[in-house]
mmCIF file with all atom_site columns, C-alpha atoms in Angstrom:
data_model
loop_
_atom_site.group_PDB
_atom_site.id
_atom_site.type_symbol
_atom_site.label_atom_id
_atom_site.label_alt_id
_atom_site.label_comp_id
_atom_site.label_asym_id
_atom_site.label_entity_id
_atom_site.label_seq_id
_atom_site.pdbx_PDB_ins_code
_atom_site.Cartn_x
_atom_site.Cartn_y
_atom_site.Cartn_z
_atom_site.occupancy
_atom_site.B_iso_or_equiv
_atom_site.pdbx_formal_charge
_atom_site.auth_seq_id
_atom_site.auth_comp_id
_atom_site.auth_asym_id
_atom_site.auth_atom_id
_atom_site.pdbx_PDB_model_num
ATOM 1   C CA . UNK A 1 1   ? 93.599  151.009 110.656 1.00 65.00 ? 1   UNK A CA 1
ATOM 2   C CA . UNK A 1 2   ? 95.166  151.802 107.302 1.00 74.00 ? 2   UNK A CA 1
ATOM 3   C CA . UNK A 1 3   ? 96.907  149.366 105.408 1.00 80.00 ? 3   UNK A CA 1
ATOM 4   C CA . UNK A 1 4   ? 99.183  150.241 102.704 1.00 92.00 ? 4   UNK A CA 1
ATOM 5   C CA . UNK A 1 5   ? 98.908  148.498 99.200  1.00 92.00 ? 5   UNK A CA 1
ATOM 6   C CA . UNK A 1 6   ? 101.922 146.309 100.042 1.00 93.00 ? 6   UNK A CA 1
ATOM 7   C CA . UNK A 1 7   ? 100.270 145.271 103.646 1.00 93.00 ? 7   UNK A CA 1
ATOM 8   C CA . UNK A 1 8   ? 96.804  143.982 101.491 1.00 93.00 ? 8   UNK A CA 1
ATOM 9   C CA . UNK A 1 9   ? 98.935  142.534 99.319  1.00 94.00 ? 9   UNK A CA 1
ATOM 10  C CA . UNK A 1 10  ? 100.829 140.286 101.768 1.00 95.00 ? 10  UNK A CA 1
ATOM 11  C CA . UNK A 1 11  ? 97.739  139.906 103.564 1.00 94.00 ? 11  UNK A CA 1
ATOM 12  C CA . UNK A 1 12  ? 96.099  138.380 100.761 1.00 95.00 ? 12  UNK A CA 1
ATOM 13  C CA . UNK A 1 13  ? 99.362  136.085 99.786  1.00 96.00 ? 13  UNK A CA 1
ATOM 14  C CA . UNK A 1 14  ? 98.898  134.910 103.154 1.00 96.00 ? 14  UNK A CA 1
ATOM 15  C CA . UNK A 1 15  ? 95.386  134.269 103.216 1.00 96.00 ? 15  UNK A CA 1
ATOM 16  C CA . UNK A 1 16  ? 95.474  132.136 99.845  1.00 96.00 ? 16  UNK A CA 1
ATOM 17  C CA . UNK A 1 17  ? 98.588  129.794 101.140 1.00 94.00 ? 17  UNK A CA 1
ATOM 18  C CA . UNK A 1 18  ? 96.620  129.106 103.615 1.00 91.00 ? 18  UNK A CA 1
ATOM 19  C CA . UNK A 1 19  ? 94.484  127.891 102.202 1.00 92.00 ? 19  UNK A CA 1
ATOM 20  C CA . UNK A 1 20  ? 96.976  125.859 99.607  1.00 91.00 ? 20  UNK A CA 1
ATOM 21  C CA . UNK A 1 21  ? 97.806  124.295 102.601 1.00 88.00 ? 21  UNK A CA 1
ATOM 22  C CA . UNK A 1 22  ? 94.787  123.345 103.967 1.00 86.00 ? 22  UNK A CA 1
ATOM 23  C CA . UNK A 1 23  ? 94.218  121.865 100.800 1.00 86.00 ? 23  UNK A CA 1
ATOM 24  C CA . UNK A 1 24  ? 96.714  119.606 100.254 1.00 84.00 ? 24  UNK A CA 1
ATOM 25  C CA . UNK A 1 25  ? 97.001  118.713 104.192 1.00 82.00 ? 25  UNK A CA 1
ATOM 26  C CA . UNK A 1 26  ? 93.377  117.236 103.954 1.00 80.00 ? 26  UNK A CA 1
ATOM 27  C CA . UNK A 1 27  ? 93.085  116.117 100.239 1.00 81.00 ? 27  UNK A CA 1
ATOM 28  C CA . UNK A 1 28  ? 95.671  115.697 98.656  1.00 80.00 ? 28  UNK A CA 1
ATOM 29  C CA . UNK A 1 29  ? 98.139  113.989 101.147 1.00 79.00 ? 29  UNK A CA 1
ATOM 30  C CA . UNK A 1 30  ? 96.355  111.026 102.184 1.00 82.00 ? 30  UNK A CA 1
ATOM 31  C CA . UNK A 1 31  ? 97.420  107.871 100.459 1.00 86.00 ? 31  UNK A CA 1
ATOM 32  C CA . UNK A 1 32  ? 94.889  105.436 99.088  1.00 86.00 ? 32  UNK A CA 1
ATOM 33  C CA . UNK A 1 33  ? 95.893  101.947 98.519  1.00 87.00 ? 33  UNK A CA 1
ATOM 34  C CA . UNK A 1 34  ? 95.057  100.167 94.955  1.00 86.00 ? 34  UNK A CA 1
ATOM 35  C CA . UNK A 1 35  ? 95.685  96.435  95.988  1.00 90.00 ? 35  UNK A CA 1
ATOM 36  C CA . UNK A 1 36  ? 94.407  93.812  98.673  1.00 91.00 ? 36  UNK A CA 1
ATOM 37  C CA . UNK A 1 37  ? 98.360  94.179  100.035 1.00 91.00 ? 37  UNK A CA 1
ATOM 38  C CA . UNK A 1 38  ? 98.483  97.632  100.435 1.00 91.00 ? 38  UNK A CA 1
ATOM 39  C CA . UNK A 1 39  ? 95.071  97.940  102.067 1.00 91.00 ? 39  UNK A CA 1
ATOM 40  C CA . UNK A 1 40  ? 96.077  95.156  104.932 1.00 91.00 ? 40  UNK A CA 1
ATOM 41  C CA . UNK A 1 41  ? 99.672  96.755  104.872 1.00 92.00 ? 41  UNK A CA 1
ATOM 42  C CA . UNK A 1 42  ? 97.709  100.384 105.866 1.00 93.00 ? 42  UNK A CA 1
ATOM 43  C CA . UNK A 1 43  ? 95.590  98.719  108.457 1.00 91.00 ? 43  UNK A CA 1
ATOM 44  C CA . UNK A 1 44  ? 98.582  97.235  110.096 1.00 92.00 ? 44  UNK A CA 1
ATOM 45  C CA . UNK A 1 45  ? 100.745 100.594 109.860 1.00 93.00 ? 45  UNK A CA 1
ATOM 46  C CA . UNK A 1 46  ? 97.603  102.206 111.475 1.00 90.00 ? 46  UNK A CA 1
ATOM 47  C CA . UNK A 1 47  ? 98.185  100.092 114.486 1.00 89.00 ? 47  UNK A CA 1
ATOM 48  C CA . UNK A 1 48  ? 101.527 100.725 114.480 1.00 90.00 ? 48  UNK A CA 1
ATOM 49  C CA . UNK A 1 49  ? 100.810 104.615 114.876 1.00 89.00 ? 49  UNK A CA 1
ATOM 50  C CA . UNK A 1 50  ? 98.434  104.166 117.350 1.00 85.00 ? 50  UNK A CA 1
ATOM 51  C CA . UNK A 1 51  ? 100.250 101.723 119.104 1.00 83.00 ? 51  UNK A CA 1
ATOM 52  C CA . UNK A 1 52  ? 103.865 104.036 118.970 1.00 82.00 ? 52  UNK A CA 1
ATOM 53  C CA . UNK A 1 53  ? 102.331 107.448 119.447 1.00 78.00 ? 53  UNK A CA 1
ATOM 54  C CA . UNK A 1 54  ? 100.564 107.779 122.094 1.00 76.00 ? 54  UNK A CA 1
ATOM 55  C CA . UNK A 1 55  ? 101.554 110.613 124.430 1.00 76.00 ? 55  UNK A CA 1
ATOM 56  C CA . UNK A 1 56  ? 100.011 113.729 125.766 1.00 76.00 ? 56  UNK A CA 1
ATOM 57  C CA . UNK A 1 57  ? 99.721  115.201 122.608 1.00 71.00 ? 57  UNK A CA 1
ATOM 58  C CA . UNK A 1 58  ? 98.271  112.450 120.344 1.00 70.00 ? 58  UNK A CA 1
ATOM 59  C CA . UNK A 1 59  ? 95.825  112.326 123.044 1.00 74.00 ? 59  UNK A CA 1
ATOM 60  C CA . UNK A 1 60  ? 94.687  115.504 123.278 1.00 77.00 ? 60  UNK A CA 1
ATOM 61  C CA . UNK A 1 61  ? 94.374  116.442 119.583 1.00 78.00 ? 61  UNK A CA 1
ATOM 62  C CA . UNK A 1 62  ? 97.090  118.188 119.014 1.00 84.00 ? 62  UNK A CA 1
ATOM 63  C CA . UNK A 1 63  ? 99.028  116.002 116.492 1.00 87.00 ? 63  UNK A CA 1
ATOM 64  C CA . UNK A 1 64  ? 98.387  114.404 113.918 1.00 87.00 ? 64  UNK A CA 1
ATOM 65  C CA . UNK A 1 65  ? 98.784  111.456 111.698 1.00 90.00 ? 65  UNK A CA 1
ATOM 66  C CA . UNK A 1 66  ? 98.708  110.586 108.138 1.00 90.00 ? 66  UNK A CA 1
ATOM 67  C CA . UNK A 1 67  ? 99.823  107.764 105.841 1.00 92.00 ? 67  UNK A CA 1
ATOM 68  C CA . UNK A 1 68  ? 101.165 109.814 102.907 1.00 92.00 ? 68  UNK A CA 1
ATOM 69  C CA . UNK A 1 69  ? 102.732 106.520 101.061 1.00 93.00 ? 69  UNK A CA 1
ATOM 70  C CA . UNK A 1 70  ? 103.584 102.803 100.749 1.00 94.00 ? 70  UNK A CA 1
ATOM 71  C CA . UNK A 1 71  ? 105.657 101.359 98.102  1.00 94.00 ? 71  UNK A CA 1
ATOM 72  C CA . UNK A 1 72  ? 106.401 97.832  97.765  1.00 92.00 ? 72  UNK A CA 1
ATOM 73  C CA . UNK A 1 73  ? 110.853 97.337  98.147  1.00 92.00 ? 73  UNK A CA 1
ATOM 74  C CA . UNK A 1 74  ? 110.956 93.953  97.766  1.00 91.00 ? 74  UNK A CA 1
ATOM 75  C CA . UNK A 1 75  ? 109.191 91.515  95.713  1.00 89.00 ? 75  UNK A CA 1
ATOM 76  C CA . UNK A 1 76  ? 110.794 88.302  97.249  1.00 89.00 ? 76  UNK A CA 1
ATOM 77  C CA . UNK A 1 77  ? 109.348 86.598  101.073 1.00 88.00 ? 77  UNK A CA 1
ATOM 78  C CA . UNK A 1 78  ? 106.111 87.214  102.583 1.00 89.00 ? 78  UNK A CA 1
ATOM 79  C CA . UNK A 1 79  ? 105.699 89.929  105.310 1.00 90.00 ? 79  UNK A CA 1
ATOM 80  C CA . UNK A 1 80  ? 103.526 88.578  108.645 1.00 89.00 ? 80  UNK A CA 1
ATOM 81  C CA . UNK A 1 81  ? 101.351 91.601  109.763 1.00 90.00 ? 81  UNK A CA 1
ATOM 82  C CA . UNK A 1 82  ? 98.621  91.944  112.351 1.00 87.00 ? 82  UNK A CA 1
ATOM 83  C CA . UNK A 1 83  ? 95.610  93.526  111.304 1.00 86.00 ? 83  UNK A CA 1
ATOM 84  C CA . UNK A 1 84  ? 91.835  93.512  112.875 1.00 83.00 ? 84  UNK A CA 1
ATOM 85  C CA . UNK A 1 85  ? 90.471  90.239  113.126 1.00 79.00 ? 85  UNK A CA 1
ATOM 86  C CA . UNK A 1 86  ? 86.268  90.126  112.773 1.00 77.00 ? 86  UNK A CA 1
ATOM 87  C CA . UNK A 1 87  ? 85.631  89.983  116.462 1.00 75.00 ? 87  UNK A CA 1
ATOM 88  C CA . UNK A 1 88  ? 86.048  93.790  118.231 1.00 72.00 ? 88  UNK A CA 1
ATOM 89  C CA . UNK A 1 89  ? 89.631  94.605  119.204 1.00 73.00 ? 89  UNK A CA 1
ATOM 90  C CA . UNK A 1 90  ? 91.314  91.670  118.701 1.00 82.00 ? 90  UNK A CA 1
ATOM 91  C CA . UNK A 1 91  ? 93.696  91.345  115.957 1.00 84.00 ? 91  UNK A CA 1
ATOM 92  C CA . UNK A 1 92  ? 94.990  87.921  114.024 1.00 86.00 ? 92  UNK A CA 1
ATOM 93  C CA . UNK A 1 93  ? 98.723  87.273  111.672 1.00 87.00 ? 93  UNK A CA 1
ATOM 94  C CA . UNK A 1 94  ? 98.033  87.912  107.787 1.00 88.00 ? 94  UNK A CA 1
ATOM 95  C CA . UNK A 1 95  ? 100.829 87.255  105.525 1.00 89.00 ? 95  UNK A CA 1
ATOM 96  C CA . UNK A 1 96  ? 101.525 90.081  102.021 1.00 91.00 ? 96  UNK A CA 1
ATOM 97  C CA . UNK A 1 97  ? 103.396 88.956  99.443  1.00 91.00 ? 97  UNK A CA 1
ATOM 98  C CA . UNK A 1 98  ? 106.933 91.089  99.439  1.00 91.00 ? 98  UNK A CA 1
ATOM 99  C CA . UNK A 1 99  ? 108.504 94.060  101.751 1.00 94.00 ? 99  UNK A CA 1
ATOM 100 C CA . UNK A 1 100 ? 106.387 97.313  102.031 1.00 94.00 ? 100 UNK A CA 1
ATOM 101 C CA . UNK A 1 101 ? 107.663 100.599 103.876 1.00 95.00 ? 101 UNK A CA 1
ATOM 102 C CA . UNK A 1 102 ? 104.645 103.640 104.604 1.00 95.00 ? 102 UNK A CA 1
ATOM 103 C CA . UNK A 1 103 ? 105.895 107.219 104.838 1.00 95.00 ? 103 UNK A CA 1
ATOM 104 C CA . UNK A 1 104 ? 104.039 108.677 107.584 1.00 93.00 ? 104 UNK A CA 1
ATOM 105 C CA . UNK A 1 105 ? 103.607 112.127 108.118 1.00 92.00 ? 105 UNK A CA 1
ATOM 106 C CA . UNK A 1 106 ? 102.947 114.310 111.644 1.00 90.00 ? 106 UNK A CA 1
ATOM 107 C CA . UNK A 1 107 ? 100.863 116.932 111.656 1.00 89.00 ? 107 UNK A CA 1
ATOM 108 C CA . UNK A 1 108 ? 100.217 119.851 114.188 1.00 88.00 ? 108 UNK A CA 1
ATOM 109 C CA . UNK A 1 109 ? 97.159  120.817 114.267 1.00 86.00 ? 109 UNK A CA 1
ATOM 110 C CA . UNK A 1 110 ? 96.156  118.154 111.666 1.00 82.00 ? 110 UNK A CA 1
ATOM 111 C CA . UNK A 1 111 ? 97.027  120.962 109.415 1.00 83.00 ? 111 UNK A CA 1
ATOM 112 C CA . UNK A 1 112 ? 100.579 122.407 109.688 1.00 86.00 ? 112 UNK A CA 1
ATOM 113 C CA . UNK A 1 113 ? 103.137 119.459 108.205 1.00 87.00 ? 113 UNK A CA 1
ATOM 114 C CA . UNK A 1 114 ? 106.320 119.342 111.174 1.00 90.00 ? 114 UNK A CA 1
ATOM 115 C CA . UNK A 1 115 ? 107.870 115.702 110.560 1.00 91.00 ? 115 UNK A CA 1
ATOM 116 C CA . UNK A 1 116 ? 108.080 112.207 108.858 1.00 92.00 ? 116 UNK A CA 1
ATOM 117 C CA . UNK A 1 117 ? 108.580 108.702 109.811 1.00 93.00 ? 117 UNK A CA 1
ATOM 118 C CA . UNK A 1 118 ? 108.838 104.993 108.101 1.00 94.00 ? 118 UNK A CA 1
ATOM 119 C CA . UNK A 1 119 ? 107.138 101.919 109.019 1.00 93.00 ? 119 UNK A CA 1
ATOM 120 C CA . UNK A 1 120 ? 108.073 98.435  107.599 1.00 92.00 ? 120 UNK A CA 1
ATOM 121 C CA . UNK A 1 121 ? 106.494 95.605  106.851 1.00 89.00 ? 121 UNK A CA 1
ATOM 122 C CA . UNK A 1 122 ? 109.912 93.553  108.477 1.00 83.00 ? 122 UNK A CA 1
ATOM 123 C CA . UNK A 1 123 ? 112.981 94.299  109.451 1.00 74.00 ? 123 UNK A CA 1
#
């Protein structure tokens, strides 16, 4: 088969954004947390996405999920959150200090970016 300079040249394009996007869909879009708050916060939005999405496709690999953000909206209150407790699937109340809200991002594929969705810490 004979490809035209124009053909290798998409070809290539294609080929290198790709690979962009495999790039920033496994390093650089995963959020990591800086305080003790945002690392409960994570655990309990976590839950949350296990707990929310689990249909056919979550359970056969097909989608994806990943915590892209969290940002603190509200310094006042305390925000009651369950997170893993020390004993094997259980899980026990822990209090944060403010409001929080994760950006959550679906994947299909775990590579190809198709939606987002919020959590919050409370209504």
């Amino acid at each position: 088969m004979n490809m035209n300079k124009r053909e290798k040249i998409y070809l290539i394009a294609i080929i290198v954004l790709l690979g962009l996007l495999l790039a920033k869909s496994f390093y650089l879009d995963e959020y990591k947390p800086v305080t003790e708050d945002e690392i409960l916060f994570r655990e309990y939005v976590e839950k949350v996405i296990d707990d929310k999405f689990h249909g056919f496709f979550s359970r056969s690999k097909l989608i994806g999920y990943r915590i892209v953000s969290i940002k603190k909206v509200e310094d006042e209150g305390v925000s009651v959150i369950e997170v893993k407790s020390e004993n094997e699937g259980e899980y026990k109340n822990a209090e944060i200090d403010g409001k929080y809200v994760a950006k959550i991002r679906k994947y299909l594929f775990h590579v190809l970016p198709y939606g987002e969705d919020k959590i919050l810490s409370r209504k």
